[in-house]
XYZ file of C-alpha atoms in Angstrom:
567
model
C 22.469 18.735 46.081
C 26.062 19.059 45.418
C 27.888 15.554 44.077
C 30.870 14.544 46.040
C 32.809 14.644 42.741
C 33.091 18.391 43.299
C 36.339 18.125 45.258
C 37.387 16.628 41.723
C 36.299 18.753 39.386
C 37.476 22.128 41.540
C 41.512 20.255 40.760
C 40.725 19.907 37.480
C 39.986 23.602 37.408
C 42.834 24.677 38.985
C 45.067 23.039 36.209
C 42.811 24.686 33.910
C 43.504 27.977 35.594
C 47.813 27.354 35.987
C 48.133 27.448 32.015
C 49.644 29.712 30.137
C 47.951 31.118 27.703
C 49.568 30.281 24.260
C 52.203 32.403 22.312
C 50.515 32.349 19.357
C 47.018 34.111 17.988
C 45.726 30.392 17.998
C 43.902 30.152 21.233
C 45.060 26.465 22.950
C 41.699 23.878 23.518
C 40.939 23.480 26.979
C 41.999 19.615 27.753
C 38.715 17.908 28.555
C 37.657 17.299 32.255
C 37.442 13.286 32.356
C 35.668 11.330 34.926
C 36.533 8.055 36.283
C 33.804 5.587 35.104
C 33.525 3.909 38.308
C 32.751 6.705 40.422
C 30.465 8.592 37.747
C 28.513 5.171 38.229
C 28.549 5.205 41.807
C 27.207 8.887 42.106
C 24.977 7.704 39.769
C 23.784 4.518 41.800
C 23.354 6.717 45.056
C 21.208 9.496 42.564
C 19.000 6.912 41.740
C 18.710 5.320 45.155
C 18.545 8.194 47.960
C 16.359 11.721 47.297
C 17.446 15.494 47.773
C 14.418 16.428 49.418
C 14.257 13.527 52.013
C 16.317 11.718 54.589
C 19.800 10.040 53.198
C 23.144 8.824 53.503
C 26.545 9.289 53.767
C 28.972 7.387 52.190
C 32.666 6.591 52.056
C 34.452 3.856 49.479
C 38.256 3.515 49.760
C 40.811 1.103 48.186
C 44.141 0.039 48.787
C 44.241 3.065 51.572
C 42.926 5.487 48.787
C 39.850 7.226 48.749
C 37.613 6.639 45.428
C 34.499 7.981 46.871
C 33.291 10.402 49.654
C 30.103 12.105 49.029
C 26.254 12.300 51.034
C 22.998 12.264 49.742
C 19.486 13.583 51.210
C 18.826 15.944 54.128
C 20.707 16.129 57.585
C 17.319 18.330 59.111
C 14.011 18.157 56.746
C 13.129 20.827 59.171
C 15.355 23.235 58.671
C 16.312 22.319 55.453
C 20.109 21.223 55.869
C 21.819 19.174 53.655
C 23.684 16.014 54.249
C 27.326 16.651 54.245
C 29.721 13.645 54.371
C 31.209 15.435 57.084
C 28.040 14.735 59.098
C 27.682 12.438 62.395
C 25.622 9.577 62.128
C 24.511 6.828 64.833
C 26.367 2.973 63.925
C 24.010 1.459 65.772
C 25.435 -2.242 66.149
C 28.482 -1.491 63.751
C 29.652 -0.611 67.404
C 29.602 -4.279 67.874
C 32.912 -4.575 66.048
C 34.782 -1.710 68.167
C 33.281 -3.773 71.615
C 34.902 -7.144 70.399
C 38.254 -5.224 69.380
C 38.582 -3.587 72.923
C 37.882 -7.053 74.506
C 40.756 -8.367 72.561
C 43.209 -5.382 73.038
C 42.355 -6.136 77.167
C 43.154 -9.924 76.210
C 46.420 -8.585 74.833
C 47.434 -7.165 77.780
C 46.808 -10.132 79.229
C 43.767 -8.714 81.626
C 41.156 -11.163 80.062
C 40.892 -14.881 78.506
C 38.560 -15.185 75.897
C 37.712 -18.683 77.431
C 36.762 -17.512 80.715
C 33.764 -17.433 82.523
C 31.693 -14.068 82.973
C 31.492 -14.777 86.570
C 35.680 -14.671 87.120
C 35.374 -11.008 86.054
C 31.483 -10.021 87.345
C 30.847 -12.404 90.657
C 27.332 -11.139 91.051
C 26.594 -12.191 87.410
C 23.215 -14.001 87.259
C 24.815 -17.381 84.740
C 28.559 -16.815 85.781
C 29.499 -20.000 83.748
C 28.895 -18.097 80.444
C 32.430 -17.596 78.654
C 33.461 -14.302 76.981
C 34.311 -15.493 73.828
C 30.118 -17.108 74.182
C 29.533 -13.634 74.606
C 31.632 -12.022 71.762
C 29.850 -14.677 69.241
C 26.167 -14.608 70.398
C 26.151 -18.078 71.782
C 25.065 -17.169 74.943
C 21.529 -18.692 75.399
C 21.307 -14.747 77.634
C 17.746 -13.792 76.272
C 18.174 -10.414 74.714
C 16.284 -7.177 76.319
C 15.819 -5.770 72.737
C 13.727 -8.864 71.900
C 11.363 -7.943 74.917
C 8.120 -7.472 72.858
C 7.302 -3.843 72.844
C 10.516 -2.668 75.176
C 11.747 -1.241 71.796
C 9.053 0.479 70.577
C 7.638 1.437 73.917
C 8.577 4.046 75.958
C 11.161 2.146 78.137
C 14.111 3.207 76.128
C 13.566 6.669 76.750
C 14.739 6.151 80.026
C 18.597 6.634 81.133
C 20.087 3.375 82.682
C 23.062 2.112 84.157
C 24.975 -1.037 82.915
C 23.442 -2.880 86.026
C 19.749 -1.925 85.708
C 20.074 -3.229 81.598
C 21.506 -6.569 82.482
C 18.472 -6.577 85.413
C 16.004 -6.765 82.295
C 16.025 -9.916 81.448
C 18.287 -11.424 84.862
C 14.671 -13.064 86.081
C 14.238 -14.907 82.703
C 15.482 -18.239 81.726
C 18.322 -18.939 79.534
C 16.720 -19.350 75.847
C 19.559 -22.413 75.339
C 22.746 -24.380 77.172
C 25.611 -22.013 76.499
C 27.690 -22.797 73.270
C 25.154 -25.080 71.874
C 23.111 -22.781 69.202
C 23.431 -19.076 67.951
C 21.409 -16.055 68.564
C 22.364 -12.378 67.391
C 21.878 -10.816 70.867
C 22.840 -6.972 72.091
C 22.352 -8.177 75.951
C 25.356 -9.932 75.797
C 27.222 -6.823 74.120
C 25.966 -4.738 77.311
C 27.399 -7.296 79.130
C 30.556 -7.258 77.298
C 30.449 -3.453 77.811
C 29.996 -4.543 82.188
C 33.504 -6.237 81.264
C 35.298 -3.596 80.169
C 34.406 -1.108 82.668
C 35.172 -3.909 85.409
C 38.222 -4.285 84.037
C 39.325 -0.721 83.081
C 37.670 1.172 85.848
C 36.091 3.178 82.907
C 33.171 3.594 81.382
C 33.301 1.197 78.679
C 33.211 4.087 75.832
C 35.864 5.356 77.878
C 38.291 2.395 77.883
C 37.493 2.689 74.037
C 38.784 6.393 73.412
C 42.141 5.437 75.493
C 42.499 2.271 73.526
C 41.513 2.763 69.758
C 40.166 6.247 69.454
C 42.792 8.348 70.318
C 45.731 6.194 68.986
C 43.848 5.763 65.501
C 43.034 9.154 65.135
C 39.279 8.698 65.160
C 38.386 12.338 66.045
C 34.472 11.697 65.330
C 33.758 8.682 66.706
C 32.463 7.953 70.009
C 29.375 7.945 72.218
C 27.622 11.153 72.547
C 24.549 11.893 74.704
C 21.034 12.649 73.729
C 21.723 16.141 75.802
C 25.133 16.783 74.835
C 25.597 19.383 71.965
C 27.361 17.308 69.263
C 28.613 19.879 66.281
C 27.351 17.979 62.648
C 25.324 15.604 64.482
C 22.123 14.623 62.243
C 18.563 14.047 62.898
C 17.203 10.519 62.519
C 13.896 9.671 61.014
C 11.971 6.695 59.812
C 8.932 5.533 57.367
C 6.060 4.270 59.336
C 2.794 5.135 57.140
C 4.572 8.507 56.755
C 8.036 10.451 56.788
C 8.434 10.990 60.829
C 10.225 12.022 63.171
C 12.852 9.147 65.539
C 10.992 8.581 68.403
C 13.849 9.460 71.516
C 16.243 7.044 72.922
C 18.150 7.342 75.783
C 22.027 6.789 74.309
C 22.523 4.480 77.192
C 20.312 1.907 76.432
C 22.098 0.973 73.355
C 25.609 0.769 75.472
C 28.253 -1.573 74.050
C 25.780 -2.789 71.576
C 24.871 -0.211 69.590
C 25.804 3.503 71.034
C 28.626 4.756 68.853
C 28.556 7.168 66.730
C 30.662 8.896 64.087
C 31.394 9.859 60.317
C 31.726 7.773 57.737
C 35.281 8.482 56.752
C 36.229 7.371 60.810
C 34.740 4.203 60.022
C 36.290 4.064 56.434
C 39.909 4.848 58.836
C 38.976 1.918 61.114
C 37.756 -0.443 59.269
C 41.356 0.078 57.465
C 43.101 0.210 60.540
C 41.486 -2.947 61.982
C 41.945 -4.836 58.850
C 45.681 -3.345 58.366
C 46.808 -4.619 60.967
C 47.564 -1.591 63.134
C 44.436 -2.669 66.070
C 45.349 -6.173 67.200
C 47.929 -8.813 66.819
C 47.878 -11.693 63.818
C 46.788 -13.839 66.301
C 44.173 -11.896 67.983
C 42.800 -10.715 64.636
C 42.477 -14.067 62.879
C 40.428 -14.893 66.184
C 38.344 -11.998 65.797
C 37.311 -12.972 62.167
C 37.081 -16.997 62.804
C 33.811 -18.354 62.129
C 34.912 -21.632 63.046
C 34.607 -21.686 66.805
C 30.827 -20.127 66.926
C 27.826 -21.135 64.617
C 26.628 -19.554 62.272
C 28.633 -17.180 59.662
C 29.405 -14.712 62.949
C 33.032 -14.377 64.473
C 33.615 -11.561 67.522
C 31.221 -8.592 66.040
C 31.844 -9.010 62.718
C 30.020 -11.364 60.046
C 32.125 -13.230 57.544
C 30.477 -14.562 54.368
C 30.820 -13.719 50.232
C 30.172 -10.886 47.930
C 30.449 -12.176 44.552
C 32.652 -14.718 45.107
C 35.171 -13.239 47.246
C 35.586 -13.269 51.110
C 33.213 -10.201 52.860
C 34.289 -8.904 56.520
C 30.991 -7.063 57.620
C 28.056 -5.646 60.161
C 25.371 -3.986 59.713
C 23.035 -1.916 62.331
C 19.961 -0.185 62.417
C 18.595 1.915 65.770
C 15.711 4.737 65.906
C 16.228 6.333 62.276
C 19.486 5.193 61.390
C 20.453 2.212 59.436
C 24.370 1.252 58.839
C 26.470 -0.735 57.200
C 30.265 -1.248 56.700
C 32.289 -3.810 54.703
C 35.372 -5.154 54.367
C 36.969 -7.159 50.869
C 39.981 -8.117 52.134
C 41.080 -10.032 48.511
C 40.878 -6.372 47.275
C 41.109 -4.319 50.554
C 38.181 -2.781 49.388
C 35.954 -0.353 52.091
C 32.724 0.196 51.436
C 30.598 2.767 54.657
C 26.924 3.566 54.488
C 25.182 5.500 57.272
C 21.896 6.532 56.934
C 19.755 8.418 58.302
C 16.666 7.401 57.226
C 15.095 4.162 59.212
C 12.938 1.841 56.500
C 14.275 3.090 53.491
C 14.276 1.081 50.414
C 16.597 -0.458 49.532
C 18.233 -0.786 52.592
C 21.785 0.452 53.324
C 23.407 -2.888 53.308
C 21.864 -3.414 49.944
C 23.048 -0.299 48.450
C 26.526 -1.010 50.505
C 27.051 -4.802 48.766
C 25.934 -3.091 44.711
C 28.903 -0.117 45.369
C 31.546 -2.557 46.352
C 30.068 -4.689 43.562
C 31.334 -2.189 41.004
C 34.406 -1.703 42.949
C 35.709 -5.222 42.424
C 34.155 -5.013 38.944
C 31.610 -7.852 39.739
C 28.477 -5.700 39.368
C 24.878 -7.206 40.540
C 22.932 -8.201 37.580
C 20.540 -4.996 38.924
C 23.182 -2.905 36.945
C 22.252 -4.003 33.484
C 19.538 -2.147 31.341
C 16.335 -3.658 31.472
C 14.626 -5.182 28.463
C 11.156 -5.618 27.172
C 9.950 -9.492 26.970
C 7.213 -10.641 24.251
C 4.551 -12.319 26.514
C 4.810 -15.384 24.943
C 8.100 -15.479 26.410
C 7.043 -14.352 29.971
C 4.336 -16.833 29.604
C 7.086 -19.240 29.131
C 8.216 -18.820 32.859
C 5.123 -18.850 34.765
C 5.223 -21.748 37.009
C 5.784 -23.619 40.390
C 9.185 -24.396 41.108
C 9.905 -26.838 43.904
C 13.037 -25.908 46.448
C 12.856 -28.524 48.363
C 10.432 -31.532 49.738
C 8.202 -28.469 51.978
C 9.161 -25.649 50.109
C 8.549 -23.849 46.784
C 8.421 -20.440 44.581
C 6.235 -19.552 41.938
C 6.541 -17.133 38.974
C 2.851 -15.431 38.201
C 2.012 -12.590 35.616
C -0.409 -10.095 35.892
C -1.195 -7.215 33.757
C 2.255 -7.935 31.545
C 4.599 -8.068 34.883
C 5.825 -11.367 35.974
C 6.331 -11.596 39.656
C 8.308 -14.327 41.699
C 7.000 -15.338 45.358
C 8.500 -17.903 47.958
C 6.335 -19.724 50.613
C 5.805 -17.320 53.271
C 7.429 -14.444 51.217
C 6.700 -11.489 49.625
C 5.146 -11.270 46.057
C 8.056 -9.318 44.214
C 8.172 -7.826 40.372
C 10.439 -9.155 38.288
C 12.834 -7.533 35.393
C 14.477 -9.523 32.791
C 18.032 -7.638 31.893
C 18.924 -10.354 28.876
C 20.719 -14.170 28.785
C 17.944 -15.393 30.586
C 18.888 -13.777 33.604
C 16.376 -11.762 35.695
C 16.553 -9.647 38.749
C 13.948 -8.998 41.443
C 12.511 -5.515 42.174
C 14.577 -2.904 43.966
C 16.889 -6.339 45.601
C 20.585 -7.660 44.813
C 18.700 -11.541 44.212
C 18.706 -12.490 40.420
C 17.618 -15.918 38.709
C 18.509 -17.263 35.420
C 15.884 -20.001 33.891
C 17.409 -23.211 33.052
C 16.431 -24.656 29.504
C 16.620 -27.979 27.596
C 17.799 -28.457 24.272
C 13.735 -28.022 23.035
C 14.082 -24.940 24.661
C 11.865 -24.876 27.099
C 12.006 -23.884 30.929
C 12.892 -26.681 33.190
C 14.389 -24.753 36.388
C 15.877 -21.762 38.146
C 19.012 -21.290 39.642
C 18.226 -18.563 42.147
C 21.125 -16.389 43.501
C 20.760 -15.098 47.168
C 23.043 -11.859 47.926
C 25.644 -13.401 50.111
C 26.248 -16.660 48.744
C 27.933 -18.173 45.315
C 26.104 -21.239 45.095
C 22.910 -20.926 43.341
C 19.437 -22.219 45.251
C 18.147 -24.855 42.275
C 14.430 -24.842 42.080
C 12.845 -27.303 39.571
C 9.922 -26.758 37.142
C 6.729 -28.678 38.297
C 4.059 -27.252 36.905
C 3.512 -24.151 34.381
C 0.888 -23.061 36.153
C 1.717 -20.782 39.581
C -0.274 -21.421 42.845
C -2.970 -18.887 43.393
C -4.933 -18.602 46.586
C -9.092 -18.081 45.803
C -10.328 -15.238 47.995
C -13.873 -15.561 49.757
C -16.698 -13.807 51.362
C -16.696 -14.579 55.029
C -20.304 -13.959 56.688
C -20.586 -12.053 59.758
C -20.353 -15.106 61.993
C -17.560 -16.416 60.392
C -15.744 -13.331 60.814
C -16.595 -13.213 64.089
C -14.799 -16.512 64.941
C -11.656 -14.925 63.668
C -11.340 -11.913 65.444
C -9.862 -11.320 68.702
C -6.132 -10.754 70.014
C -3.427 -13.743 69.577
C -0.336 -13.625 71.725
C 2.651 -14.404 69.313
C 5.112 -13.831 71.971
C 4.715 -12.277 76.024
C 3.827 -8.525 75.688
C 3.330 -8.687 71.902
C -0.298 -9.672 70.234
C -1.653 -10.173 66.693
C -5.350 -8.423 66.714
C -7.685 -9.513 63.805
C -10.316 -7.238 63.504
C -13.451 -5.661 61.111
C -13.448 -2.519 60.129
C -15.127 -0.698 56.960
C -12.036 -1.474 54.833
C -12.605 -5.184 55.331
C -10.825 -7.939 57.618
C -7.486 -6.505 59.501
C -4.860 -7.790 61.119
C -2.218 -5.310 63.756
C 0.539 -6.598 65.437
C 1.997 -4.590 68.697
C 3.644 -1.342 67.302
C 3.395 -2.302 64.128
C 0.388 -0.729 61.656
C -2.580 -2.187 60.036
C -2.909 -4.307 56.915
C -5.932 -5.700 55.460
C -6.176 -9.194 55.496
C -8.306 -11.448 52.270
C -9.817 -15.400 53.281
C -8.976 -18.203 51.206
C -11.197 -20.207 53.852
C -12.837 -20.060 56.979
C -10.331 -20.604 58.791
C -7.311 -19.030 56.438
C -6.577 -15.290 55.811
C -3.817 -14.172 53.631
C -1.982 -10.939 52.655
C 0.055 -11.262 49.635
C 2.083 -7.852 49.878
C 3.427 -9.276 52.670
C 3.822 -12.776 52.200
C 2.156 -13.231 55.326
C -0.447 -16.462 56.041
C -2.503 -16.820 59.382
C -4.213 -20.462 59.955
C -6.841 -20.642 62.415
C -7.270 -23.343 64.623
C -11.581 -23.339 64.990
C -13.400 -25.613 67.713
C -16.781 -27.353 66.474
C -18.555 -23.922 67.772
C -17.089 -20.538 68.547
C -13.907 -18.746 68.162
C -10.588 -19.824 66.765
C -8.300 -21.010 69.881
C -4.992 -19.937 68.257
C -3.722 -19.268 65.139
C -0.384 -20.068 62.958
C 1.355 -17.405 61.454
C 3.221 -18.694 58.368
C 5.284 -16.007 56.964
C 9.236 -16.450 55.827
C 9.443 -20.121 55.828
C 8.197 -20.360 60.052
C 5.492 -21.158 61.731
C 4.645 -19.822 64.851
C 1.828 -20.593 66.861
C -0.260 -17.669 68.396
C -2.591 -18.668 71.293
C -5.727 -17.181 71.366
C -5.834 -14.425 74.701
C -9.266 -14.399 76.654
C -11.537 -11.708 76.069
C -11.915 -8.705 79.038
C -14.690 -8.644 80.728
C -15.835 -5.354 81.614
C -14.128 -3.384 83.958
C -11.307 -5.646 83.953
């Protein structure tokens, strides 16, 4: 695979090749070919992260207006063997979110929309016409979202084409999930709706009203919506990790709609997220609404999130949509841009990941992750091992086995752990570092735990040098029995606990199978995962329910009754 620092090295040849060749016998040293550190390191980052013989990324990291970085990684068609080419057209999934919320604003500048207006002044047949458009813009809704149908997404319902109307008709029947304004929910049906809108308004379609109003005047010659059956020149294949490399299953492009159904190149999104943040989109006024956190909840303005990357303001979405995952940022301290579309769905580490550790370098506030490992003594590993309490219900242990230490929240994964000096330690293949906290004897007393997008560490204090460990049991047949059956998380999508050779299993709806270990009768555990189910067990015969404990929540799962035959 070619690196992207090949449109570099081909100037610094063609200096080489424009000198003259010296008067004198004495033959004139080539002047050495130097590379700028920074992006030597970031070709070196994305080497390390993506592959050349699977699915990738494309990337594009500007400055100031100037380009530092342009360059793709991995394969465009593992079927036919093409290359990724930063040229290449990628699904933004619901980085579209941020061109939807601009086009709302640019028909509020025109004075064809108020922000504080109900839905139901522009759309009189809408089913909760009291919700406002700016509720909308900030996912404050209370509209239930039709991606968070259980098993529409996975199923074969998105296959289908749909109008506008028929989307917003998936969830019309179903109640609101709270009073507008009062709480926050990301949500893509209110982005369709925001999408009904703009074509009300325009008499367009609402990518349509997009190419007439930032497009075409921005010069964004790759982006824009493009059909499943339209022939797209440098448009990629999509394809995701399920318990091997596969194939995207198909998705009709209008099912995504305002939400999530752009797509383009990298450098177009590089050119708008300048654009956008340059001033050359909206007004002062209209932008500094589009990036205020202040009226909403949450950390989310008008389809864009605001929050911190190493201490400095962060502008940013991310998206992810049958094999592609996405993410674009925005430093505007540094007006740094940093684009990553991939093409590969459950990759690891995830775009936005590998997104937040480039611009890291950028700003020159690398991730601890960049430092060289080093080799502990045990005794000094040892030294760590321990429960550390968060907070009244909530804690995080450090464990070692076979010379690794590992570090695992409640409900949370069981990750590895690599110490890179000063008592500071990162987590495997993530952004999150700790440092231990000593006193003057030296010993461990705490951990200040840094999460990705904040600057305030999470304090955990030292209770006990010995971590939590569950004790694993032999359940007999009728025990086992009592556990299995299906559990109904949500309508439409069931946890099934069954026996098979490989032991006790648990399989959510379109998800795969994991084996599940008992600490109890009426426990089962699966530390990869973090995941822990409770069963609730009458006097005599099966569990009722169950309560799945997995990333700090609880969520009850009643049990469903057993078919009788022929049912």
């Amino acid at each position: 695979m070619r690196a992207s620092l090949s449109y570099f090295i081909i100037f610094c040849c063609a200096g080489l090749t424009a000198c003259s060749p010296a008067s004198d016998s004495q033959e004139t040293p080539a002047p050495a070919i130097t590379v700028d550190p920074l992006v030597e390191h970031v070709e070196q980052v994305l080497t390390e992260v993506y592959s050349d013989e699977l699915p990738g990324a494309t990337v594009v990291i500007s400055q100031k207006g100037d380009l530092i970085v342009e360059t793709a990684r991995g394969m465009a068609d593992m079927e036919l063997d093409v290359a990724l080419q930063p040229h290449h057209i990628l699904r933004l999934a619901s980085v579209t979110k941020q061109y939807t919320a601009a086009t709302i604003l640019k028909l509020v500048e025109q004075g064809k929309l108020a922000l504080d207006a109900p839905v139901g002044d522009v759309l009189p047949n809408f089913h909760v016409p009291e919700i406002t458009i700016h509720q909308l813009l900030n996912h404050t809704s209370g509209l239930p979202s039709y991606t968070d149908v259980p098993g529409y997404v996975t199923g074969d319902d998105m296959r289908a084409d749909l109008s506008t109307a028929e989307i917003i008709a998936l969830t019309s029947d179903l109640p609101l999930e709270f009073t507008p304004g009062s709480q926050w929910r990301y949500n893509n049906s209110a982005y369709v709706v925001l999408g009904a809108v703009i074509e009300e308004v325009t008499g367009k379609s609402w990518h349509e009203a997009m190419q007439e109003l930032l497009f075409e005047p921005l010069g964004l010659g790759t982006t824009g919506y493009y059909s499943a059956a339209e022939i797209t020149p440098g448009r990629v294949e999509g394809y995701m990790q399920q318990e091997q490399l596969v194939n995207a299953p198909f998705i009709s492009m209008t099912q995504p709609h305002a939400a999530g159904a752009l797509s383009g190149t990298a450098a177009d999104v590089d050119k708008w997220q300048r654009a956008l943040h340059g001033g050359k989109v909206l007004s002062d006024a209209l932008y500094s609404r589009m990036i205020d956190t202040s009226q909403g909840l949450q950390n989310y303005a008008y389809g864009l999130s605001v929050t911190s990357l190493r201490g400095e303001q962060m502008i940013s979405h991310s998206g992810g949509i049958h094999g592609f995952n996405t993410y674009a940022l925005w430093l505007p301290e540094q007006e740094v841009s940093v684009v990553v579309l991939s093409n590969y769905a459950g990759h690891t580490p995830a775009v936005g990941e590998v997104a937040l550790r480039l611009a890291g370098q950028v700003i020159g506030k690398p991730f601890p992750i960049e430092k060289p490992t080093i080799e502990l003594p045990a005794s000094e590993l040892q030294a760590l091992v321990g429960t550390y309490q968060i907070s009244d219900d909530e804690q995080r242990s450090l464990s070692l086995n076979d010379g690794v230490l590992y570090s695992q929240r409640d409900g949370g994964r069981k990750l590895a752990v690599a110490a890179v000096g000063n008592d500071q330690f990162v987590l495997e293949d993530s952004l999150v570092y700790f440092e231990a906290l000593r006193n003057e004897a030296g010993q461990v007393t705490g951990l200040n735990f840094y999460q990705i997008a904040t600057t305030e560490p999470e304090y955990a204090e030292k209770v006990s040098d010995k971590a939590p460990q569950r004790s694993v049991i032999n359940l007999s047949d009728s025990q086992v029995q009592r556990l299995v059956g299906n559990y109904e998380l949500m309508p439409g999508f069931v946890i099934s606990i069954r026996h098979t050779e490989a032991g006790m299993v648990a399989q959510a709806t379109g998800q795969s199978a994991f084996v599940v270990q008992a600490e109890s009768p009426s426990v089962l555990f699966n530390d990869e995962f973090g995941i822990v189910m409770e069963f609730e067990l009458p006097e005599q015969g099966p569990a009722s329910q169950l309560m799945l404990l997995q990333g700090g929540q609880k969520s009850p799962a009643p049990r469903m009754q057993d078919q009788k035959e022929g049912e």
